[in-house]
PDB file of C-alpha atoms and ligand atoms in Angstrom:
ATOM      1  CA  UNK C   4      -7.323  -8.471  -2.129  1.00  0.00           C
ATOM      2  CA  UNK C   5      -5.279  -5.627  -3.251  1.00  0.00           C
ATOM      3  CA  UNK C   6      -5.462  -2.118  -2.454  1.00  0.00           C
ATOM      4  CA  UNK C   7      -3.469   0.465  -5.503  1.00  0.00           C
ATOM      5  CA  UNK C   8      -3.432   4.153  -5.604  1.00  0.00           C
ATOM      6  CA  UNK C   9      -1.503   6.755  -6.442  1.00  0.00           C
ATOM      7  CA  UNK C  10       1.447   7.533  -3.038  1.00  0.00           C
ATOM      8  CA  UNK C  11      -0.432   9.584  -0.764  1.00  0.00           C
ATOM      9  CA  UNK C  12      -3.865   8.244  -1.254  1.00  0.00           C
ATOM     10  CA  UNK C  13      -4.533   6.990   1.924  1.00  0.00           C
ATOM     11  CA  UNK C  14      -4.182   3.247   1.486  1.00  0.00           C
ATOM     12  CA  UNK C  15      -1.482   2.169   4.180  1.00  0.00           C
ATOM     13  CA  UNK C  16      -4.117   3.894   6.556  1.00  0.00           C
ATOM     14  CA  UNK C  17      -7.039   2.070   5.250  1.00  0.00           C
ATOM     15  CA  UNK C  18      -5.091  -1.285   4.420  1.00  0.00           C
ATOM     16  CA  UNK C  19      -4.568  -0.765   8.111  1.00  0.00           C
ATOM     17  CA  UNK C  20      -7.725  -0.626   9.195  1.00  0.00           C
ATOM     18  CA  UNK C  21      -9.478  -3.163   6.800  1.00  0.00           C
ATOM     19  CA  UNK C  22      -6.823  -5.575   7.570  1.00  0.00           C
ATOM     20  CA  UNK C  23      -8.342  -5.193  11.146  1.00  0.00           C
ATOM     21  CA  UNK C  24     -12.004  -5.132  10.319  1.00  0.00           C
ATOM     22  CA  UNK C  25     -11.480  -8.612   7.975  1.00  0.00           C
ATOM     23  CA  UNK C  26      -8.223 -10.047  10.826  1.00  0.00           C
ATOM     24  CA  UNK C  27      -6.365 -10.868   7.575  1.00  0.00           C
ATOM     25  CA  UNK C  28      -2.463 -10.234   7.552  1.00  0.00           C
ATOM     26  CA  UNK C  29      -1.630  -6.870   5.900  1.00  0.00           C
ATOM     27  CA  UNK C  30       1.601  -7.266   3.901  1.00  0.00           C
ATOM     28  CA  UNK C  31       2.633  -3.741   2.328  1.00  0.00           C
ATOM     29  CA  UNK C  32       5.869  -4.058   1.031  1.00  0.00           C
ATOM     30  CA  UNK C  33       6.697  -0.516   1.185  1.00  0.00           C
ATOM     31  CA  UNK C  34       6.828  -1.185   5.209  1.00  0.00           C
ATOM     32  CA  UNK C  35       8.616  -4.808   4.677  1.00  0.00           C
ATOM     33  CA  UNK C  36      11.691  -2.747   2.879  1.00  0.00           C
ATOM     34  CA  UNK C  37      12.041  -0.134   5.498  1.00  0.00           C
ATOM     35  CA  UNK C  38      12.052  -2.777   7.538  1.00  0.00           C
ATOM     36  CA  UNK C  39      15.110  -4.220   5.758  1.00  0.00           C
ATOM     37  CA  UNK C  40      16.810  -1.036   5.487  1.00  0.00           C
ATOM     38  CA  UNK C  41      16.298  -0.370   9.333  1.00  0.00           C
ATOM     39  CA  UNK C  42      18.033  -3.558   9.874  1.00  0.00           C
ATOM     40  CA  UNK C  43      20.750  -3.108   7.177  1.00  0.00           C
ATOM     41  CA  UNK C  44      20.400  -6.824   5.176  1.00  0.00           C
ATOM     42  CA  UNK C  45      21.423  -6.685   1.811  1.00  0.00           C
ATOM     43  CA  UNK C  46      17.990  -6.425   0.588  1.00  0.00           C
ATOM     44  CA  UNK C  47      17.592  -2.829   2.629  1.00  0.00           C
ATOM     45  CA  UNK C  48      21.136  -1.697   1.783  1.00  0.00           C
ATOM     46  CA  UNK C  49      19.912  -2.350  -2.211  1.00  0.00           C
ATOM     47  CA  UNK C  50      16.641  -0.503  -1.713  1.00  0.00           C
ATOM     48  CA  UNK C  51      17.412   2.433   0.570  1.00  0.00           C
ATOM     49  CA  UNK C  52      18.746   4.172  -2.002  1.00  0.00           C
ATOM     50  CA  UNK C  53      15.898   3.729  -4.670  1.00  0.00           C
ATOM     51  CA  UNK C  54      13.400   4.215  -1.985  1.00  0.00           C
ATOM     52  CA  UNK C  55      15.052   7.643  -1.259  1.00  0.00           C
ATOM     53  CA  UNK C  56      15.242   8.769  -4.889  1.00  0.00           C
ATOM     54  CA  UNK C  57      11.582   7.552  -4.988  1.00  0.00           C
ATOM     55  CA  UNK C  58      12.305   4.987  -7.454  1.00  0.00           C
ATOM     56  CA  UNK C  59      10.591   1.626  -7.853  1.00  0.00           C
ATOM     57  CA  UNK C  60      12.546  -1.398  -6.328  1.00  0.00           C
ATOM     58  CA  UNK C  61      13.181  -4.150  -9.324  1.00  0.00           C
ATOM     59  CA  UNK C  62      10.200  -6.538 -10.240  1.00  0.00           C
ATOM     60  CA  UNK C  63      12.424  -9.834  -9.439  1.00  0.00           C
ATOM     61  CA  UNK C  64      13.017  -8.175  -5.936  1.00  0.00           C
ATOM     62  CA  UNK C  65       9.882  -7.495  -5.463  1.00  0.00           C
ATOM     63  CA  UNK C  66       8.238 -10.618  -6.875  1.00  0.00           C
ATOM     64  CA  UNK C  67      10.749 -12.727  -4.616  1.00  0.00           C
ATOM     65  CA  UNK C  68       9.911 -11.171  -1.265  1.00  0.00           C
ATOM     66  CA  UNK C  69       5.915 -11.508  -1.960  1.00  0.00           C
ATOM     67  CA  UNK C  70       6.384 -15.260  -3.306  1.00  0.00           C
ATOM     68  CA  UNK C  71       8.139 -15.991   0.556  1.00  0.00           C
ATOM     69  CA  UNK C  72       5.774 -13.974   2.408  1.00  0.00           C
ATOM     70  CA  UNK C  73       2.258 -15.522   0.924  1.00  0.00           C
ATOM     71  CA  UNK C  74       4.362 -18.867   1.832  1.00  0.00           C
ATOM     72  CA  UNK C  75       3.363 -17.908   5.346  1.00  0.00           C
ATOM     73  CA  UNK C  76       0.670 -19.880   7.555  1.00  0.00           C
ATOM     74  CA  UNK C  77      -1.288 -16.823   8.368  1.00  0.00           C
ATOM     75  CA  UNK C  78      -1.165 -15.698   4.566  1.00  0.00           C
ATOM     76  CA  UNK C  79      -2.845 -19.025   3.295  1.00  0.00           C
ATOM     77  CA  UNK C  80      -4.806 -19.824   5.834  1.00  0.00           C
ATOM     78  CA  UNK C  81      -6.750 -16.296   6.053  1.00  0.00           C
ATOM     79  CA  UNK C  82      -6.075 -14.994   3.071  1.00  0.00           C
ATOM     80  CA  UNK C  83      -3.843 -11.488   2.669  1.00  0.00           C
ATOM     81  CA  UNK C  84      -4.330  -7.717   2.179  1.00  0.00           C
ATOM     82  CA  UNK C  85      -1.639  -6.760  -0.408  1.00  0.00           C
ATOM     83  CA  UNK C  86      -0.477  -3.154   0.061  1.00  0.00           C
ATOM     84  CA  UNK C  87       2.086  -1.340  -2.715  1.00  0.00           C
ATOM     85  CA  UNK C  88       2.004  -4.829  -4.601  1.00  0.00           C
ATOM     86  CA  UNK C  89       1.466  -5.096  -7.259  1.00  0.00           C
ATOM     87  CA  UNK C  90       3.058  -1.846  -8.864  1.00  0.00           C
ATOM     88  CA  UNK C  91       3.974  -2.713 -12.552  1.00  0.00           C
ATOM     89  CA  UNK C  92       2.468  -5.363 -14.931  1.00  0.00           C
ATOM     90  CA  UNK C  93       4.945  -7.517 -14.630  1.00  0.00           C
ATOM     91  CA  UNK C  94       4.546  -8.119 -11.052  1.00  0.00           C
ATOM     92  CA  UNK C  95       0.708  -8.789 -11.558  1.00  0.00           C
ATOM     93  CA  UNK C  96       1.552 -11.695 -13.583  1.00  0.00           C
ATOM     94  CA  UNK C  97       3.792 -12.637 -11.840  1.00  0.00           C
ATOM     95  CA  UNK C  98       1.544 -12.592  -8.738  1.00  0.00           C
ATOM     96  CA  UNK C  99      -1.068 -14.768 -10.832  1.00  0.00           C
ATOM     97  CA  UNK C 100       1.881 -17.320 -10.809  1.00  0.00           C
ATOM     98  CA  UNK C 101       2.953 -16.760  -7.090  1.00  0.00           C
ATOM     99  CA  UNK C 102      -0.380 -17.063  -5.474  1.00  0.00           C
ATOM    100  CA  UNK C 103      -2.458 -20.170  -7.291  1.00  0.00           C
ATOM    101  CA  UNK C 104      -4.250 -21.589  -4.618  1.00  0.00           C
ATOM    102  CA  UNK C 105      -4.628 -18.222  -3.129  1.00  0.00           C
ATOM    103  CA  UNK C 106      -5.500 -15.825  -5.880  1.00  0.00           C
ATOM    104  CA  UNK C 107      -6.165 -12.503  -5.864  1.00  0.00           C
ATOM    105  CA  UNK C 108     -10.043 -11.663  -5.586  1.00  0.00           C
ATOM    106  CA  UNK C 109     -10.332  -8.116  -5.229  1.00  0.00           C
ATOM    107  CA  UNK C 110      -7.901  -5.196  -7.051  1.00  0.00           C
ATOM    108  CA  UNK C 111      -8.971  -1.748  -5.503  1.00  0.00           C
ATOM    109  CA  UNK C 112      -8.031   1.258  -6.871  1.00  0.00           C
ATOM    110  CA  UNK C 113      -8.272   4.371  -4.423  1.00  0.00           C
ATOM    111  CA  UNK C 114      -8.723   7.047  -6.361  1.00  0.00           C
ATOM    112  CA  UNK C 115      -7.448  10.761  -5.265  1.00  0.00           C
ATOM    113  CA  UNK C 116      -6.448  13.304  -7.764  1.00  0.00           C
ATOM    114  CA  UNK C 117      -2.666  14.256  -7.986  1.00  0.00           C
ATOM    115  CA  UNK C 118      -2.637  17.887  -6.851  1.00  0.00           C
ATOM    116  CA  UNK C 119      -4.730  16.836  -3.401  1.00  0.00           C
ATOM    117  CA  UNK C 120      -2.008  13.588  -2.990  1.00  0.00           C
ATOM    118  CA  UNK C 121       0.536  16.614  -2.930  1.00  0.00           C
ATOM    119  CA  UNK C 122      -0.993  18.420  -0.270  1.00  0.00           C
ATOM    120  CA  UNK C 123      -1.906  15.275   1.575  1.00  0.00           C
ATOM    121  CA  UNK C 124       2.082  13.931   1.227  1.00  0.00           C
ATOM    122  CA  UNK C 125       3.217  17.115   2.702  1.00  0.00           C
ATOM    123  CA  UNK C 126       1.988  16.262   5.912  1.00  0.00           C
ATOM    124  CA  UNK C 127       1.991  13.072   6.363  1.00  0.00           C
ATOM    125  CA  UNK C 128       4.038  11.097   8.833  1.00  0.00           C
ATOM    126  CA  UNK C 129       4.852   7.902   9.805  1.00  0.00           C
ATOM    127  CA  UNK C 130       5.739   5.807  12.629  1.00  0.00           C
ATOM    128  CA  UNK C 131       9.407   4.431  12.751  1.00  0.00           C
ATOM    129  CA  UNK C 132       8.650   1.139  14.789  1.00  0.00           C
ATOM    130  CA  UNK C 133       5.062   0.031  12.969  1.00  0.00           C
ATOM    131  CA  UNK C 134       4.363   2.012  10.085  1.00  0.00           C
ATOM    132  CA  UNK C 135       1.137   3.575  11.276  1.00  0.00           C
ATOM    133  CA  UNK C 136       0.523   6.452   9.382  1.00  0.00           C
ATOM    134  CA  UNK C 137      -0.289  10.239  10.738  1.00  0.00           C
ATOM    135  CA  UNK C 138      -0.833  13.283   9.039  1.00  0.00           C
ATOM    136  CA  UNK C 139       0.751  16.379  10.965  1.00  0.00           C
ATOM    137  CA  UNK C 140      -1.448  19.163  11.519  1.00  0.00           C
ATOM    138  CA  UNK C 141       2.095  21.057  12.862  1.00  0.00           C
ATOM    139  CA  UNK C 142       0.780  21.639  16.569  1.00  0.00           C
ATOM    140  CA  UNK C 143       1.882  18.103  17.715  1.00  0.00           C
ATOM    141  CA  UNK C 144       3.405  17.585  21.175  1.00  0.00           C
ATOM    142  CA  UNK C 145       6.847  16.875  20.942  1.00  0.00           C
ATOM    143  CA  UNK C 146       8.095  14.461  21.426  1.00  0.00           C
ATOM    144  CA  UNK C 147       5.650  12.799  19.235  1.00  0.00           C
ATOM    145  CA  UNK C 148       4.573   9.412  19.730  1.00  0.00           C
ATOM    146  CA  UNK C 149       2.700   6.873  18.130  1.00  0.00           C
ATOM    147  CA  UNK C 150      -1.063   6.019  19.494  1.00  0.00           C
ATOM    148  CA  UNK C 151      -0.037   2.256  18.693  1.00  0.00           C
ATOM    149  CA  UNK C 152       3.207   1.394  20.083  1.00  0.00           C
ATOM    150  CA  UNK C 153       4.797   4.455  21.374  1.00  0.00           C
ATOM    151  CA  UNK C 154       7.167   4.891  18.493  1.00  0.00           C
ATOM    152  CA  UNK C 155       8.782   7.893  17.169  1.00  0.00           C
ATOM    153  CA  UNK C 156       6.847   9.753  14.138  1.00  0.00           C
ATOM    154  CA  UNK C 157       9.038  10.611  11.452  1.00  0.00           C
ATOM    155  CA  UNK C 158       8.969  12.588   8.098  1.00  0.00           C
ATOM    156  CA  UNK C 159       9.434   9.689   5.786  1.00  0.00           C
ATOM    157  CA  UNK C 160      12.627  10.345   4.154  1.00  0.00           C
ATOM    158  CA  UNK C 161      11.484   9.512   0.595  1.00  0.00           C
ATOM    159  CA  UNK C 162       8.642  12.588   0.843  1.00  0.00           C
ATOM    160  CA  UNK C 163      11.059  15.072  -0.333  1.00  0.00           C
ATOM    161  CA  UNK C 164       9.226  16.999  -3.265  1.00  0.00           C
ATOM    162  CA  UNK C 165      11.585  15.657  -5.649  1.00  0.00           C
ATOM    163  CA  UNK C 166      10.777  12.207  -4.558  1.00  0.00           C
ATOM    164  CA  UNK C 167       7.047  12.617  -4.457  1.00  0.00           C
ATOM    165  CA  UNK C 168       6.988  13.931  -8.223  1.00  0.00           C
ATOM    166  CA  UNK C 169       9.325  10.940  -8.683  1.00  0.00           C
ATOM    167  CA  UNK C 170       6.822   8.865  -7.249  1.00  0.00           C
ATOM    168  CA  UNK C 171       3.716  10.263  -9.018  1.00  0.00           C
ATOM    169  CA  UNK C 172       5.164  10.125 -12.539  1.00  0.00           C
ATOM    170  CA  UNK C 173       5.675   6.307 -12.092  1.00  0.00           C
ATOM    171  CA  UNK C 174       2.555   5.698 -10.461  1.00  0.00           C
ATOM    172  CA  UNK C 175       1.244   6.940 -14.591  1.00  0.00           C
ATOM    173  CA  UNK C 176       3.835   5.206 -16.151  1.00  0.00           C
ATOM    174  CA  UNK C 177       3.455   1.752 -14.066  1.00  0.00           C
ATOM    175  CA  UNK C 178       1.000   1.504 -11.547  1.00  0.00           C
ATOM    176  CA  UNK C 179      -2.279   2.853 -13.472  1.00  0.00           C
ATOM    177  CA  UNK C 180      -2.134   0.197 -16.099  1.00  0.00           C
ATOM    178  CA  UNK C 181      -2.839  -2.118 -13.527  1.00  0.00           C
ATOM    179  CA  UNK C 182      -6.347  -0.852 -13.785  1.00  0.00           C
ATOM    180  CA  UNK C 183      -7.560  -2.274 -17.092  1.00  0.00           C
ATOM    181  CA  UNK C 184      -5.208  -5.298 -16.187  1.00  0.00           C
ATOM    182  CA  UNK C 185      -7.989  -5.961 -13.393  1.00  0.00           C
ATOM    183  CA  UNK C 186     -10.483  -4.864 -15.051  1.00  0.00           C
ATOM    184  CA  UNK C 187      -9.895  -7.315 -17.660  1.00  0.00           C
ATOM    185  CA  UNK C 188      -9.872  -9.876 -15.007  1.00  0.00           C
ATOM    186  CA  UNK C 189     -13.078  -8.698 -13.659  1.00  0.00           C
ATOM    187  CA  UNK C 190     -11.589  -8.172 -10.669  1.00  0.00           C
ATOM    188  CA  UNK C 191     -11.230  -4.546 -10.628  1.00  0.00           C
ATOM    189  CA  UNK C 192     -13.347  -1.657  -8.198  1.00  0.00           C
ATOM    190  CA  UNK C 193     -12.587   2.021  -7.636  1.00  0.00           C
ATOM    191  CA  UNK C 194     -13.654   3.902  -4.948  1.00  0.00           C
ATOM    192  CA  UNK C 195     -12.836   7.033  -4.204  1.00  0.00           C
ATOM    193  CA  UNK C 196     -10.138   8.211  -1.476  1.00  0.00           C
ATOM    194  CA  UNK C 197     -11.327  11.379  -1.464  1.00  0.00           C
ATOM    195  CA  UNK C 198     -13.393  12.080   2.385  1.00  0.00           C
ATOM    196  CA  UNK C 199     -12.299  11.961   5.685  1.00  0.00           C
ATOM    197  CA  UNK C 200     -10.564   8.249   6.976  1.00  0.00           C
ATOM    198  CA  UNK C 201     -14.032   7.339   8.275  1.00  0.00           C
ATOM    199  CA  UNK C 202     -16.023   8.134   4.810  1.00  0.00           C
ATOM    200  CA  UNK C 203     -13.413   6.460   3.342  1.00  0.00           C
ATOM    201  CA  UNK C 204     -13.236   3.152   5.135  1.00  0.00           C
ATOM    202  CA  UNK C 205     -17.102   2.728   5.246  1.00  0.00           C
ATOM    203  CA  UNK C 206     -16.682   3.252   1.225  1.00  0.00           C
ATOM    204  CA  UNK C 207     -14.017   0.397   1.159  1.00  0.00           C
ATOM    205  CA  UNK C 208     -16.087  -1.868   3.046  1.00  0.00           C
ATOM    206  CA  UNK C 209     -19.424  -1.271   1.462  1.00  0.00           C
ATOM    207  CA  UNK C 210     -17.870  -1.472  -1.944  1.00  0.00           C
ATOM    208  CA  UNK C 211     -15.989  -4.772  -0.446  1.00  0.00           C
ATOM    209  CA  UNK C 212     -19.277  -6.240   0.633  1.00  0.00           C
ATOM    210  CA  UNK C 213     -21.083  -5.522  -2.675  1.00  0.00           C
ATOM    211  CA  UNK C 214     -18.583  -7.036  -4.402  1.00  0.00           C
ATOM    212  CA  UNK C 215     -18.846 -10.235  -1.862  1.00  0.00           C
ATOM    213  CA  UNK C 216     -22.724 -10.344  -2.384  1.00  0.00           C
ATOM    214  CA  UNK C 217     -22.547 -10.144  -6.564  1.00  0.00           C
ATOM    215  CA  UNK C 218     -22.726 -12.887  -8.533  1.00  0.00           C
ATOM    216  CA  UNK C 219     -20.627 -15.430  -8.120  1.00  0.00           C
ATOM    217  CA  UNK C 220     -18.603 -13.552  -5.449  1.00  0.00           C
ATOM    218  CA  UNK C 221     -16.037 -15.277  -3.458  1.00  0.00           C
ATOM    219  CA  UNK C 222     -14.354 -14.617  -0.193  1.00  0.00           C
ATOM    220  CA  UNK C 223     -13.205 -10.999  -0.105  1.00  0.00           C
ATOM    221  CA  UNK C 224      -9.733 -11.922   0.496  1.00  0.00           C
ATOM    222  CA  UNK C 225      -7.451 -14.239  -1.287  1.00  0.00           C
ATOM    223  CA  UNK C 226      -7.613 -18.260  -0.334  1.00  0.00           C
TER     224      UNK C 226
HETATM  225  P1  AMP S   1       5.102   2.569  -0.020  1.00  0.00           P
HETATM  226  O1  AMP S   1       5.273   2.483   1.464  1.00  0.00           O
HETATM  227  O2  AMP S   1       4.122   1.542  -0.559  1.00  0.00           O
HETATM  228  O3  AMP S   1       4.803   3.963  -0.469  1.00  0.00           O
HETATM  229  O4  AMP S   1       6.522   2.176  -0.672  1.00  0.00           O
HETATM  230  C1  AMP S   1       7.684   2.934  -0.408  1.00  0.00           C
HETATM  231  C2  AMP S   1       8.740   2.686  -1.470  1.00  0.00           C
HETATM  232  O5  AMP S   1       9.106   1.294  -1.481  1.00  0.00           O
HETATM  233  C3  AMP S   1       8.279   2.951  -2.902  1.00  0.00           C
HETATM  234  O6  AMP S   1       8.382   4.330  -3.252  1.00  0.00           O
HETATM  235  C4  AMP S   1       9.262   2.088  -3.696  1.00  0.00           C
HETATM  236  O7  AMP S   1      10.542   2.669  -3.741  1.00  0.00           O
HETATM  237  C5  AMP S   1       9.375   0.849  -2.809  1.00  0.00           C
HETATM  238  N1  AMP S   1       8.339  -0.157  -3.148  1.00  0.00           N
HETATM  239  C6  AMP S   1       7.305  -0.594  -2.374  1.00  0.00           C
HETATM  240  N2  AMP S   1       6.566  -1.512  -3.004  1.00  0.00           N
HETATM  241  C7  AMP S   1       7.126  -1.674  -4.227  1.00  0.00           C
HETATM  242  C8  AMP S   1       6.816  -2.484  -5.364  1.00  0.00           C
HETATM  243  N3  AMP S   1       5.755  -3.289  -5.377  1.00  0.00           N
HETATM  244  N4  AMP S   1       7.626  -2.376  -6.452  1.00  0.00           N
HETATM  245  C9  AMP S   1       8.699  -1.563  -6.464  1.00  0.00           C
HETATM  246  N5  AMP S   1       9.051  -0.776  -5.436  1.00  0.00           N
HETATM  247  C10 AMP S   1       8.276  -0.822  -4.316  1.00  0.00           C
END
């Protein structure tokens, strides 16, 4: 399964969660290069400074890192929850190629309209050590800590206005014609991310579960 939306939409939160609810391995591979930048390999040391300009990281990049990771045990064995991946076309067929004997089922597109994203981005937060996300209200105890693992919650540094705009404009440009590329598939359902977490998630899963119960369905998640 995938999850797409524009930044801001809520998905790392949901992917979160649904990866939990289904006990499939979440792989977002927004978190997997701040994880390389944190630990300065050549990868992060590449991306830090797209990621910060609120660029998109090259497709061969990309495609390279997802190809090793769906390689892992847990990955074809349970199937996956792809976050942030695919982004452009040519990752998705690339992806097609990558995962064979564990293909893509699902492609869900969260949908949230821009100008609520930019209110939502303004706020939100992150956790340095796990990636949870958090959206400030701006009467947090400091400190502040995640609920998680304890770790610090940060202001990403790529949710500069700048960088959000950045971010939006290639989400048109790229990301949304990943829609009728999955719809063309038949693969393709939007829900909306627009609700409280809660609403949200119970919307993911229902539209999940119809999907698993309609003809011909498969397993919700990829393997
Ligand atoms: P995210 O946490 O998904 O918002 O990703 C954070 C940043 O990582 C993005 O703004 C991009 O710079 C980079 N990134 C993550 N996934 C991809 C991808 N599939 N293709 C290109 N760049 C990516």
């Amino acid at each position: 399964m995938v999850v797409a939306g524009r930044q801001g939409a809520g998905k790392g939160t949901q992917c979160v969660r649904l990866s939990r609810h289904y006990v499939v391995p979440h792989i977002s591979t927004g978190d997997m290069l701040r994880a390389a930048v944190k630990e300065g390999t050549e990868l992060g040391r590449r991306a830090d400074s797209i990621m910060k300009a609120g660029g998109l990281v090259p497709d061969d990049v990309m495609i390279g890192i997802v190809d090793e990771r769906l390689r892992g045990a847990d990955a074809r064995t349970r199937g996956y929850l792809l976050d942030g991946f695919p982004r452009t076309v040519a990752q998705a067929e690339a992806m097609e190629k990558i995962a064979v004997d564990n293909a893509l089922d699902l492609a869900i597109d969260l949908d949230v309209p821009r100008e609520m994203v930019l209110q939502r981005l303004s706020g939100r937060r992150l956790c340095r050590d796990c990636g949870t996300n958090y959206t400030s209200t701006g009467y947090e105890r400091r400190p502040w800590l995640c609920d998680v693992c304890g770790g610090d919650i940060i202001h990403r540094e790529d949710d500069t206005e700048e960088a959000i705009n950045r971010r939006l404009d290639d989400y048109e440009s790229q990301t949304r014609p990943l829609i009728d590329f999955y719809e063309s598939r038949g693969l393709l359902v939007t829900v909306s991310g627009v609700g409280t977490p809660d609403e949200v998630l119970i919307r993911l899963i229902s539209a999940i579960e119809g999907r698993r119960r309609g003809p011909g369905a498969g397993p919700i998640v990829g393997g």
